[in-house]
Tab-separated table of C-alpha atoms (C1' of nucleotides) in Angstrom:
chain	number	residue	atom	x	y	z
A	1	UNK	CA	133.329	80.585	84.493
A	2	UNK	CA	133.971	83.682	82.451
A	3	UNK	CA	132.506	83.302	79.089
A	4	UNK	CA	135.927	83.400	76.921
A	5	UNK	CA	136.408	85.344	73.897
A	6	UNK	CA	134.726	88.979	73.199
A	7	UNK	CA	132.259	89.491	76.645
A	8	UNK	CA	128.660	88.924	76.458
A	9	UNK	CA	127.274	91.820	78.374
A	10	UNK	CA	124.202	91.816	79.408
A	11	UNK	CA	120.506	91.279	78.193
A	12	UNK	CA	117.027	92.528	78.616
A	13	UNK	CA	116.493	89.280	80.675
A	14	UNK	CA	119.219	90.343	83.341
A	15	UNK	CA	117.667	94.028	83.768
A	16	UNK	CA	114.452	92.275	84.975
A	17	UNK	CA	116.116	90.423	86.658
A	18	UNK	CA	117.925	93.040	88.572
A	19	UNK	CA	114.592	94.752	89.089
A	20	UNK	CA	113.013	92.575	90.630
A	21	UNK	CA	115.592	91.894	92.863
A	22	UNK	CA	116.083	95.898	93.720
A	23	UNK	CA	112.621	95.341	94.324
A	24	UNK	CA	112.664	92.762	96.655
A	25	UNK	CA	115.315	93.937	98.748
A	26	UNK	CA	113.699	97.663	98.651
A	27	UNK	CA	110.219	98.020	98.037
A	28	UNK	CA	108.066	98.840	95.120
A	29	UNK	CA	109.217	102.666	95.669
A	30	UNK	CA	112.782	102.278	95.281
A	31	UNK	CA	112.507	101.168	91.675
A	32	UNK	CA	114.376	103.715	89.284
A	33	UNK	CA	115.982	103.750	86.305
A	34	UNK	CA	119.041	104.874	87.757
A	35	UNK	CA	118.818	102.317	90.448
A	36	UNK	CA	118.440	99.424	88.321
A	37	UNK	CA	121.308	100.544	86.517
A	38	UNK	CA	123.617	101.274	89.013
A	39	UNK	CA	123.069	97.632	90.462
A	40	UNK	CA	123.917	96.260	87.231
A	41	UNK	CA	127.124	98.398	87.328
A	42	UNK	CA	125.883	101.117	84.195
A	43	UNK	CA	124.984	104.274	84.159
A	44	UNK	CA	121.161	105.304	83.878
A	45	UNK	CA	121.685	106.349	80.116
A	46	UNK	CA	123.201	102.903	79.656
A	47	UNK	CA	120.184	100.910	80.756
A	48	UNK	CA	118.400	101.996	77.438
A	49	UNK	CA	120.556	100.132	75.087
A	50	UNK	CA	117.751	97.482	76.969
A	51	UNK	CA	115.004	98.578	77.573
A	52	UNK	CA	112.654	101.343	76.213
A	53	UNK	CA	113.028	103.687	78.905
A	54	UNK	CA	111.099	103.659	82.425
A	55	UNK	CA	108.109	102.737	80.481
A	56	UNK	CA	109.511	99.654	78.927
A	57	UNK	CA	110.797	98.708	82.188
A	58	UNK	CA	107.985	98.328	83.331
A	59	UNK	CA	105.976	96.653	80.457
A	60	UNK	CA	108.742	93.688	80.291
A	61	UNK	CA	108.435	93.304	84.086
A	62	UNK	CA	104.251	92.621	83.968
A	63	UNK	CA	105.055	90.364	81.090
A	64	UNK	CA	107.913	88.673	82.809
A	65	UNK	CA	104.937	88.087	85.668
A	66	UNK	CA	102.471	87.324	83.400
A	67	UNK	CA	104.292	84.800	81.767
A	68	UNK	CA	104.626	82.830	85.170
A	69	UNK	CA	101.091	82.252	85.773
A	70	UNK	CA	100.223	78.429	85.447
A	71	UNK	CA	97.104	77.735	83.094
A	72	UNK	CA	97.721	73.944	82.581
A	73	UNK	CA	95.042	72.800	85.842
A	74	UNK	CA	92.119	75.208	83.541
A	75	UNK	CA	91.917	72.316	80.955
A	76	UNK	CA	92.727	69.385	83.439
A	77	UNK	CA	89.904	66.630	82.452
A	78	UNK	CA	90.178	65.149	86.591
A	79	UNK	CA	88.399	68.243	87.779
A	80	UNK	CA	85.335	69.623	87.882
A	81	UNK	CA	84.838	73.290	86.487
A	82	UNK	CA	85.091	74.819	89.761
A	83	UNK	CA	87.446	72.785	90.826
A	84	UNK	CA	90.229	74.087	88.123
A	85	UNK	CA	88.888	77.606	89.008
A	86	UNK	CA	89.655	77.049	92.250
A	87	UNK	CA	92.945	75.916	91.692
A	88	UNK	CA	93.625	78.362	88.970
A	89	UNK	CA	92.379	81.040	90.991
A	90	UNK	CA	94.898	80.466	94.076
A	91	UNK	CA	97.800	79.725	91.589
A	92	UNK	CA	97.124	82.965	89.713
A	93	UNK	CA	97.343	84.946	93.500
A	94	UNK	CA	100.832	82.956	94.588
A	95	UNK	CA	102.015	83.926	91.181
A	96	UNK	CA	101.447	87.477	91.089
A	97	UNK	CA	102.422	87.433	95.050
A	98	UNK	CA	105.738	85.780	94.735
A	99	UNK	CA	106.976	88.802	92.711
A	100	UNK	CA	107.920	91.565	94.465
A	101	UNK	CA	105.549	94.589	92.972
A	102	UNK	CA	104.144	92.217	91.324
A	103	UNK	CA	100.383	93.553	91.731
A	104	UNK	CA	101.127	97.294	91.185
A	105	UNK	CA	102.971	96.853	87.845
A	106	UNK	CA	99.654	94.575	86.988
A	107	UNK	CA	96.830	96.854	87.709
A	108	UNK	CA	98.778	99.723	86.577
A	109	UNK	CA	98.359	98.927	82.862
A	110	UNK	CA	95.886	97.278	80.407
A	111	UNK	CA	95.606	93.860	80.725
A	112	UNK	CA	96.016	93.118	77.169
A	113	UNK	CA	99.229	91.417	76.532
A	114	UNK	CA	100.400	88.278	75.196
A	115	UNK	CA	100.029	86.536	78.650
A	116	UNK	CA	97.443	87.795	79.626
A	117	UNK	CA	95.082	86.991	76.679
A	118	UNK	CA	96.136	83.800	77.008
A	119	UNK	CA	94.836	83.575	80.376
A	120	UNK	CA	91.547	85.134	78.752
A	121	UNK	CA	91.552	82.144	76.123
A	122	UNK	CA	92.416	79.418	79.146
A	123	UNK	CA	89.854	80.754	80.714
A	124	UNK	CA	87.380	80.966	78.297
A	125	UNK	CA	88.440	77.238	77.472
A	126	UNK	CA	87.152	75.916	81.155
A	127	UNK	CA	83.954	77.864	81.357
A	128	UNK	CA	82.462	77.122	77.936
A	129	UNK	CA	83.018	73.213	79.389
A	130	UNK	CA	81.163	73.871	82.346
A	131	UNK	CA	78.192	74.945	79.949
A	132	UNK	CA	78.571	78.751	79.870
A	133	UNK	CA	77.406	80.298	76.673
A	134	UNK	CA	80.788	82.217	74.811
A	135	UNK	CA	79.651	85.881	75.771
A	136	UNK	CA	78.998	84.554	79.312
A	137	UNK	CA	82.030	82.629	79.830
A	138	UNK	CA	83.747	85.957	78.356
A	139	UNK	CA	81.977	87.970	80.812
A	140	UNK	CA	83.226	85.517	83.964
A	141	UNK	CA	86.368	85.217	82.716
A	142	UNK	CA	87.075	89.203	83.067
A	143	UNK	CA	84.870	89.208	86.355
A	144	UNK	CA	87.578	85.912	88.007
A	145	UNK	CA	90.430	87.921	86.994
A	146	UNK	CA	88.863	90.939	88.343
A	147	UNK	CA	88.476	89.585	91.788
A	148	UNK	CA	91.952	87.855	91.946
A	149	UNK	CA	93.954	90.608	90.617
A	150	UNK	CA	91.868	93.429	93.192
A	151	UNK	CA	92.270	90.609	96.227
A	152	UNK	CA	96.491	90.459	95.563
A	153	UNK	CA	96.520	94.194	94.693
A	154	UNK	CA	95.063	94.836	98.170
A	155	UNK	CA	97.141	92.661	99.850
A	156	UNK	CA	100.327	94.213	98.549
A	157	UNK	CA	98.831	97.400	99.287
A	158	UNK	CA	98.551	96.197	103.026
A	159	UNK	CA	101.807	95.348	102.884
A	160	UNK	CA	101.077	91.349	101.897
A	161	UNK	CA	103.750	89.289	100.164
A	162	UNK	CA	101.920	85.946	100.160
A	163	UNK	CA	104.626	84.876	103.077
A	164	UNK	CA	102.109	82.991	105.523
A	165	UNK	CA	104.254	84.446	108.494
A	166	UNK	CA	103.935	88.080	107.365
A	167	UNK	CA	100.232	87.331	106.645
A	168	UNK	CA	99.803	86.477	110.634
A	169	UNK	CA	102.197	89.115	111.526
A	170	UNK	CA	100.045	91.657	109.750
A	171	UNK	CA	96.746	90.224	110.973
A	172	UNK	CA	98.053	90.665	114.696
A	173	UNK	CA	98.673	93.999	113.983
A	174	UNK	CA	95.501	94.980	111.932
A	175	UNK	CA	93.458	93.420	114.781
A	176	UNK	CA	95.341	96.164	117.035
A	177	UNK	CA	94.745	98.900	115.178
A	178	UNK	CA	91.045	97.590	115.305
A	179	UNK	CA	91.001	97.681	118.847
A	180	UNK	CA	91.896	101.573	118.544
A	181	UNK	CA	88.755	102.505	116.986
A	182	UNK	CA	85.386	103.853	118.783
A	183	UNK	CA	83.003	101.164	118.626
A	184	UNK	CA	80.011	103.363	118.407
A	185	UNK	CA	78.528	103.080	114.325
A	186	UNK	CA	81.162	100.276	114.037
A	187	UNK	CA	79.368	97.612	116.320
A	188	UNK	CA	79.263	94.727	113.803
A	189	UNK	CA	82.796	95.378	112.340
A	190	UNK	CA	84.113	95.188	115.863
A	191	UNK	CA	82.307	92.271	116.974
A	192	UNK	CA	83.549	90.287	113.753
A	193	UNK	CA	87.078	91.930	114.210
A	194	UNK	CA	88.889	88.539	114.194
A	195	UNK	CA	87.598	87.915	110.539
A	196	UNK	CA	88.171	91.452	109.578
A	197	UNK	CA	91.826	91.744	110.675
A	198	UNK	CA	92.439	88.467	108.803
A	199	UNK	CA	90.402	89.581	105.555
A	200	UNK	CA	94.142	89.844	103.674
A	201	UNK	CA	94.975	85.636	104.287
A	202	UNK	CA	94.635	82.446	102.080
A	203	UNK	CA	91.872	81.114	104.019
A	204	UNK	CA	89.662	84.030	103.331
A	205	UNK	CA	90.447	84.814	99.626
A	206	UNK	CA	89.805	80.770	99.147
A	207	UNK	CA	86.194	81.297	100.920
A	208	UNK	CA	85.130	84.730	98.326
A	209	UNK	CA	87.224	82.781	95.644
A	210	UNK	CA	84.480	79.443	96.038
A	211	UNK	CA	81.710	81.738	96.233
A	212	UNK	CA	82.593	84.055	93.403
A	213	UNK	CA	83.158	80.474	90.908
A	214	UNK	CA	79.668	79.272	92.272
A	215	UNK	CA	78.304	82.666	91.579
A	216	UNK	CA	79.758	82.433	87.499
A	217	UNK	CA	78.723	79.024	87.165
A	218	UNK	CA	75.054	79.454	88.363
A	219	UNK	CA	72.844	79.186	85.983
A	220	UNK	CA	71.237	82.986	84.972
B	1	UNK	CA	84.570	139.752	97.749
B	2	UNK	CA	87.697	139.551	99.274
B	3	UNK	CA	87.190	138.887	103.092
B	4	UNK	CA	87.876	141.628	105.379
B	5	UNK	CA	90.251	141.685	108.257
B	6	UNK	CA	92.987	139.395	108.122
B	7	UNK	CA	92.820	137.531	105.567
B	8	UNK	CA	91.807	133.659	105.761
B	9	UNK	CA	94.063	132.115	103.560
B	10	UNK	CA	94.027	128.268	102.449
B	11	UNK	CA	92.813	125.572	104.604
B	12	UNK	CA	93.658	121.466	103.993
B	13	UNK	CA	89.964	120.868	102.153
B	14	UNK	CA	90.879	123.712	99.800
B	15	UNK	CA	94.273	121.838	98.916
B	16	UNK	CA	92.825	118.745	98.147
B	17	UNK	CA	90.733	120.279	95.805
B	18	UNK	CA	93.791	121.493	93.670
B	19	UNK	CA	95.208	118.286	94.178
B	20	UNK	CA	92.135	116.632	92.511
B	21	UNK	CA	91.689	119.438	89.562
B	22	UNK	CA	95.706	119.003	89.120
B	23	UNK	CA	94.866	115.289	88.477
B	24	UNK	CA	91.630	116.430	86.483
B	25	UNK	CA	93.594	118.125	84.106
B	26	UNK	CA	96.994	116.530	83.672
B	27	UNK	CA	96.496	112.670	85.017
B	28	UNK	CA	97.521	111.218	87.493
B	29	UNK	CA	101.239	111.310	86.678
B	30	UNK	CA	101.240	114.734	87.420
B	31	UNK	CA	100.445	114.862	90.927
B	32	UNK	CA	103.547	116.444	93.328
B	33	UNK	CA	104.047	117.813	96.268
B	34	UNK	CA	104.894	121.347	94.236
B	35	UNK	CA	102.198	120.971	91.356
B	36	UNK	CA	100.147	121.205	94.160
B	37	UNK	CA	101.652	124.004	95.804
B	38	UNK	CA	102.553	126.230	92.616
B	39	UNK	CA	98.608	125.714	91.551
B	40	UNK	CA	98.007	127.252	95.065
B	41	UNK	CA	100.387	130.229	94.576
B	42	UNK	CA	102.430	128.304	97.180
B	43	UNK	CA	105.989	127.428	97.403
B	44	UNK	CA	106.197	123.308	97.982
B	45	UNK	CA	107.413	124.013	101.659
B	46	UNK	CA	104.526	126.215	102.646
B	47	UNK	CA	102.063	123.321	101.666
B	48	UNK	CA	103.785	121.498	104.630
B	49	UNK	CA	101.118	123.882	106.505
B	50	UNK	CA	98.206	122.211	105.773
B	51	UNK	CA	98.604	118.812	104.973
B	52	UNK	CA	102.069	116.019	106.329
B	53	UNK	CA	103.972	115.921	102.999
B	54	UNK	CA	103.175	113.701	99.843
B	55	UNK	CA	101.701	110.954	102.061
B	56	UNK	CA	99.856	113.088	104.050
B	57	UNK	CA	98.393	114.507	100.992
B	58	UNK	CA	97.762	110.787	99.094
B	59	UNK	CA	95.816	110.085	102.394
B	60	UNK	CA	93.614	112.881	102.685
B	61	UNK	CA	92.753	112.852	98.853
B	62	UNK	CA	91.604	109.327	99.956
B	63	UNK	CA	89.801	110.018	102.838
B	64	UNK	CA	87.761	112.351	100.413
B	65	UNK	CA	86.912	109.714	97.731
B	66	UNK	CA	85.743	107.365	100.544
B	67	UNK	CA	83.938	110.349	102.441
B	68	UNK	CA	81.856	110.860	98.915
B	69	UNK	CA	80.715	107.187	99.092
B	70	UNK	CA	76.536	106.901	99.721
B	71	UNK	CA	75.798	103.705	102.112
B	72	UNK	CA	72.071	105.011	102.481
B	73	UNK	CA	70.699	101.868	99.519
B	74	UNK	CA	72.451	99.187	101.983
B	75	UNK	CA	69.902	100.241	104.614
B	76	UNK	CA	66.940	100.668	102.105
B	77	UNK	CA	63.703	98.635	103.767
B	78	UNK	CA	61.969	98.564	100.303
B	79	UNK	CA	64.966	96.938	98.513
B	80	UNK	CA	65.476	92.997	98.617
B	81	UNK	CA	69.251	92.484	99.740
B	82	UNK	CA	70.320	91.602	96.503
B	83	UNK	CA	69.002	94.630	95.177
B	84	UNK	CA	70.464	96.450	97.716
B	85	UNK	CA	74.131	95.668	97.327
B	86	UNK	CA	73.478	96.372	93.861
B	87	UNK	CA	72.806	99.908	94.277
B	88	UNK	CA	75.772	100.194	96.533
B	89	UNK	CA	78.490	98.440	94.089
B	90	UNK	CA	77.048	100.319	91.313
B	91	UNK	CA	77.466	103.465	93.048
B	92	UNK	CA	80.801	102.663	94.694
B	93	UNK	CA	81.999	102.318	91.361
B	94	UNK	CA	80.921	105.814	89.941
B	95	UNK	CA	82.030	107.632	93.205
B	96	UNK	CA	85.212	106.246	92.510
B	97	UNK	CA	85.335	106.925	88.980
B	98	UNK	CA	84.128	110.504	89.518
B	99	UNK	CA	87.264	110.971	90.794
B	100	UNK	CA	90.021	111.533	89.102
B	101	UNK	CA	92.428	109.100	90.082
B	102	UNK	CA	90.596	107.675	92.718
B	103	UNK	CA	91.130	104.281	92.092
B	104	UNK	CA	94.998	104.576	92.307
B	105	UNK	CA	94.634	106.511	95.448
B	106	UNK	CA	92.485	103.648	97.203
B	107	UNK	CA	94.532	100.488	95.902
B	108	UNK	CA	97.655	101.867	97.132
B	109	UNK	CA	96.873	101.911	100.936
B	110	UNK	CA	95.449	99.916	103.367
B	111	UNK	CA	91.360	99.819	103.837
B	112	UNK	CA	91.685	101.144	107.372
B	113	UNK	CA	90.306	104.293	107.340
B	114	UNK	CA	87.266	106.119	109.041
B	115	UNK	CA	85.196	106.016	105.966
B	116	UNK	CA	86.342	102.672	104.756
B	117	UNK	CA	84.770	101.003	108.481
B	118	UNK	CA	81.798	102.561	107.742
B	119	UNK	CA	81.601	101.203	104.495
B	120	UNK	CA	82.739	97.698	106.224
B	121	UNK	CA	79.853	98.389	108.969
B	122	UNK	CA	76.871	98.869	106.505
B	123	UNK	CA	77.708	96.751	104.262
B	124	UNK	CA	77.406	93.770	107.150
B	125	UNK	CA	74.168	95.346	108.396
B	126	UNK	CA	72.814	94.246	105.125
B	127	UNK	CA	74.409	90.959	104.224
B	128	UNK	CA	73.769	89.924	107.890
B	129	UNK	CA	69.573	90.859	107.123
B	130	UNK	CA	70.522	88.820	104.391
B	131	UNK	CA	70.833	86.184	106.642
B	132	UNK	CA	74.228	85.289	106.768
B	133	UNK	CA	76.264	84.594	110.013
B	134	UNK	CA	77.868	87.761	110.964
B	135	UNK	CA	81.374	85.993	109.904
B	136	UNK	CA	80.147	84.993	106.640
B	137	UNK	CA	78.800	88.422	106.069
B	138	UNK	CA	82.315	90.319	106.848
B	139	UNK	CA	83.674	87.744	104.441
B	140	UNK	CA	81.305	88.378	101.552
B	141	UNK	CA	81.579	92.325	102.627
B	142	UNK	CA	85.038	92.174	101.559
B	143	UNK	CA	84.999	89.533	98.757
B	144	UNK	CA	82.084	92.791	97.147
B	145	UNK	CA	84.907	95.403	97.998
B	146	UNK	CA	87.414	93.807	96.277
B	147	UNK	CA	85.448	93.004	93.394
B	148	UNK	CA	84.002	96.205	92.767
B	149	UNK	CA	87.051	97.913	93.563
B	150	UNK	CA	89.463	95.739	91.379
B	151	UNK	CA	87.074	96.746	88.749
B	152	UNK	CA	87.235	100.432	88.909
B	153	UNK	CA	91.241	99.942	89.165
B	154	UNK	CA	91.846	98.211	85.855
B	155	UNK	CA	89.431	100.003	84.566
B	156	UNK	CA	91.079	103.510	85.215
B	157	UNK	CA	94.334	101.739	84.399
B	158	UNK	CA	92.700	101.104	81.025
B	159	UNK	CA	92.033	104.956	81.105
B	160	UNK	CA	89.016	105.058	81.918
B	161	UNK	CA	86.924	107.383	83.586
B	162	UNK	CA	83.375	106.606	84.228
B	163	UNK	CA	82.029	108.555	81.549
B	164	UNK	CA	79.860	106.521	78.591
B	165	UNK	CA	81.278	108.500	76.070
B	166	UNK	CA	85.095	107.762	76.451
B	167	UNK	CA	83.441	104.005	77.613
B	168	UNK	CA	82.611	103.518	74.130
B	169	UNK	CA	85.452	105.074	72.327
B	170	UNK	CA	87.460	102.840	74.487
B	171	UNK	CA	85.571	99.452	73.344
B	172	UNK	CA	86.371	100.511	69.702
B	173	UNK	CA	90.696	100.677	70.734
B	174	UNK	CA	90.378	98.141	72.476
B	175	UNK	CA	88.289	95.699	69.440
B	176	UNK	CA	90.744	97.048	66.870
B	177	UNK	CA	93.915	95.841	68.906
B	178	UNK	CA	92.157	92.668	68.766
B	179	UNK	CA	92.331	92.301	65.536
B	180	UNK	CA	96.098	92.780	65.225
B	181	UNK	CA	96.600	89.609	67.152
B	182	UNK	CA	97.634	86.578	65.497
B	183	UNK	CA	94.547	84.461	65.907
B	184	UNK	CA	96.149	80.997	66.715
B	185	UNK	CA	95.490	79.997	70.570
B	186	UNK	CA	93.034	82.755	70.758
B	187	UNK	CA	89.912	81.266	68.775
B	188	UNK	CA	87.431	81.946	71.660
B	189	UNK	CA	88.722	85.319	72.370
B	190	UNK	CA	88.543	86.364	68.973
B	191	UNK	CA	85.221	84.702	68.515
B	192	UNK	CA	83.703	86.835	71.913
B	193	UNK	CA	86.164	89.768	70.894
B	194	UNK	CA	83.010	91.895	70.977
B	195	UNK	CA	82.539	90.906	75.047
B	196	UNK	CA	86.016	90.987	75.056
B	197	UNK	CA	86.322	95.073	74.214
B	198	UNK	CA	83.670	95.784	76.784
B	199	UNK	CA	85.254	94.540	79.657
B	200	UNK	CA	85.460	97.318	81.419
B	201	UNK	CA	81.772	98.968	80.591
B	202	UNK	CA	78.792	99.754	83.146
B	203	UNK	CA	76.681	96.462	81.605
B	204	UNK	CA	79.739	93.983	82.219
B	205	UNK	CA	80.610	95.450	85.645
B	206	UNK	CA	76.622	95.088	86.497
B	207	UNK	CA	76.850	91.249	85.315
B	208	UNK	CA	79.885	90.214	87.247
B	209	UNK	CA	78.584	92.212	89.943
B	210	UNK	CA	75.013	90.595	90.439
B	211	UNK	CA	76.517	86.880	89.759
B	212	UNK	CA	78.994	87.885	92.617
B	213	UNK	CA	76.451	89.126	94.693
B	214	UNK	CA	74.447	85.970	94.027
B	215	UNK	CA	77.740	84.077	94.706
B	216	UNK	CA	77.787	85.596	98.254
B	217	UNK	CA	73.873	85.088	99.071
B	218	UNK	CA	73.797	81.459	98.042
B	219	UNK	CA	73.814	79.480	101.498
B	220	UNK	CA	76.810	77.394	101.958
C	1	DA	C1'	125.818	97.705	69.538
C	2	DC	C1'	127.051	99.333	73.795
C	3	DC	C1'	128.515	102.666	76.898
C	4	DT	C1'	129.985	107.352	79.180
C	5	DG	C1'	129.362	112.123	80.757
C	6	DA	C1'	127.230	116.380	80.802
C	7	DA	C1'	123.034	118.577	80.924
C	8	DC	C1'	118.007	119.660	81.657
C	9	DA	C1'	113.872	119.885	83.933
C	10	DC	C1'	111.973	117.812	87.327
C	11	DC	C1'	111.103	115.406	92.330
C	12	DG	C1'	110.229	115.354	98.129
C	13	DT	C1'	111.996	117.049	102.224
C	14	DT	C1'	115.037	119.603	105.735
C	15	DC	C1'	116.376	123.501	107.783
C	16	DA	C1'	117.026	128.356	109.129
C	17	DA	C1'	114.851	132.506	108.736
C	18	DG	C1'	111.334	135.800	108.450
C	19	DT	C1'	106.285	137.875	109.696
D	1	DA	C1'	100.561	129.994	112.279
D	2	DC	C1'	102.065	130.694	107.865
D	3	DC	C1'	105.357	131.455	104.482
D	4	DT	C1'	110.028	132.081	101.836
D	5	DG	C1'	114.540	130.663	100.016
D	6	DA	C1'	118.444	127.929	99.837
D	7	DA	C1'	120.004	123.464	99.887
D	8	DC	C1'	120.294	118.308	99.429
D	9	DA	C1'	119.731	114.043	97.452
D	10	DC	C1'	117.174	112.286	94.322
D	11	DC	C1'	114.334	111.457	89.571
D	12	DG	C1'	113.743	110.243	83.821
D	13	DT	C1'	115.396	111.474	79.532
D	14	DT	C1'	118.101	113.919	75.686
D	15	DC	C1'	122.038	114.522	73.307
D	16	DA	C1'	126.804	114.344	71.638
D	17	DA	C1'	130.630	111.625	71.940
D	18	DG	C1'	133.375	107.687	72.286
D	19	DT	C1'	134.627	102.334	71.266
DNA sequence: ACCTGAACACCGTTCAAGT
DNA sequence: ACCTGAACACCGTTCAAGT
């Protein structure tokens, strides 16, 4: 199995790789230069013959994200408009989701590379069809992306990894913590605790998901 | 000036307030534990006095930002609902763009604080008056958090601040980096690149935010 | 091109000690 | 209660040196 003849090494592709992985296995916090390295067998100083520093690190693992999101259903001629939005919209969280950190490296930077403007022109595509003038669809575009991106963002945050199990683990323990609270001033929130301690869950980011479409493709 | 007796010497709210001018003046980067505590004429242990290490200090500097968030507009008799939550996203997002770092701070915790119920709470007082069913409304209540607050995160992530000034030299970075791209794939986007530069500008945030609003009101 | 090793200026946190 | 000082186990990055 050893590649014969003078070794290949290593490549940019197998430091993300290990990244994610360190990620993974340790949280969002326990990404480091040095750690990366040291899982790859290198030292730190090593690890820039790869990548540009802590900086490019993390640049090449948004892209590497990025570049996983599914965009074929935005142009699929079976569906309605909302329809691909919808599907486009849930894809885009399981994406982002499925990699560890995945949210924080997002929102931390511009979204303005490759991948993502591609997403921007995908979009763009399936909202002129529904009728949208340009500016408009531009303007819903950013707004979608907005509301997906905050939703997973939050979710991580919360401690979310897309795993349904850990989603009812957490809502169990949210709806616990609600329980804690005084009720007085918080009447309505504790009444409606059920769907508050489940607002991180498929179900609910499908509902605002629907309703946020419907809202872009109303007419103004 | 100097208080007589024995002197009063720093309290937790007086720490934050470093913390924030810290971030004020060299980003949010620059925020530690003894930043902090040298600013204060403090060594880093002694800040361990007033506030339970870097996370205690993340979540108080929180728990400010969301204390500085006015609900009074969701409770406004003379306002339609619509025009209601308007006021309160638009205001959400300068109270979190007033502070420096703010959005970071939020997204990177849970929504589960004092402030952040209260938020919750008024917010289904007026989508409820709305006349949505009390679940419906603690759906759409966070479906407007995220929104608004996904917003005010890429937008700081894009470096920006809240202030129309730096808004608009933003748009012109961002519409020159346009322009670098290759064109092919990216017709619309280059076509709407003006839209496209604005994204994250008061107007645009007010039109995603009132189709979202609308989005929620519509009756299922 | 790829890697090491030493060095520098940082981190957060603990602990024992002082007042 | 409030603070210091030393210590520990970390960071990212530079630079000179090796192959």
């Amino acid at each position: 199995m050893t590649p014969p003849g003078p070794a290949r090494r290593l490549s940019e592709h197998d430091v993300i790789d290990g990244a994610f992985a360190l990620v993974r296995e340790h949280g969002v916090d326990a990404l480091s230069v040095r750690r990366v390295a040291a899982r790859l067998g290198l030292t730190p100083t090593a690890l820039y013959t790869y990548v540009d520093g802590r900086a490019g690190l993390l640049r090449a693992m948004v892209e590497r994200v990025m570049g996983g999101i599914p965009l074929a259903m935005l142009d699929d001629a079976g569906l309605t408009a909302a329809e691909r939005l919808e599907q486009f919209g849930l894809a885009l969280r399981r994406t982002v989701l499925e990699h560890p950190g995945g949210a924080t490296l997002i929102m931390t930077g511009p979204l303005d590379g490759t991948h993502a403007l591609a997403m921007n022109e995908a979009l763009l595509r399936c909202l002129t069809s529904a009728g949208l003038t340009l500016d408009d669809a531009a303007r819903a575009a950013y707004a979608l992306q907005v509301f997906v991106l905050g939703t997973v963002m939050l979710e991580a945050a919360d401690g979310g990894d897309g795993d349904p199990q850990r989603e009812e683990a957490l809502a169990v323990e949210r709806r616990a913590a609600l329980e804690q609270y005084p009720v007085d001033g918080l009447a309505l929130t504790a009444e409606t605790g059920d769907i508050v301690a489940r607002y991180n869950t498929t179900e609910q980011f499908a509902w605002g998901l629907r309703r946020v479409i419907a809202g872009m493709l109303t007419a103004s």
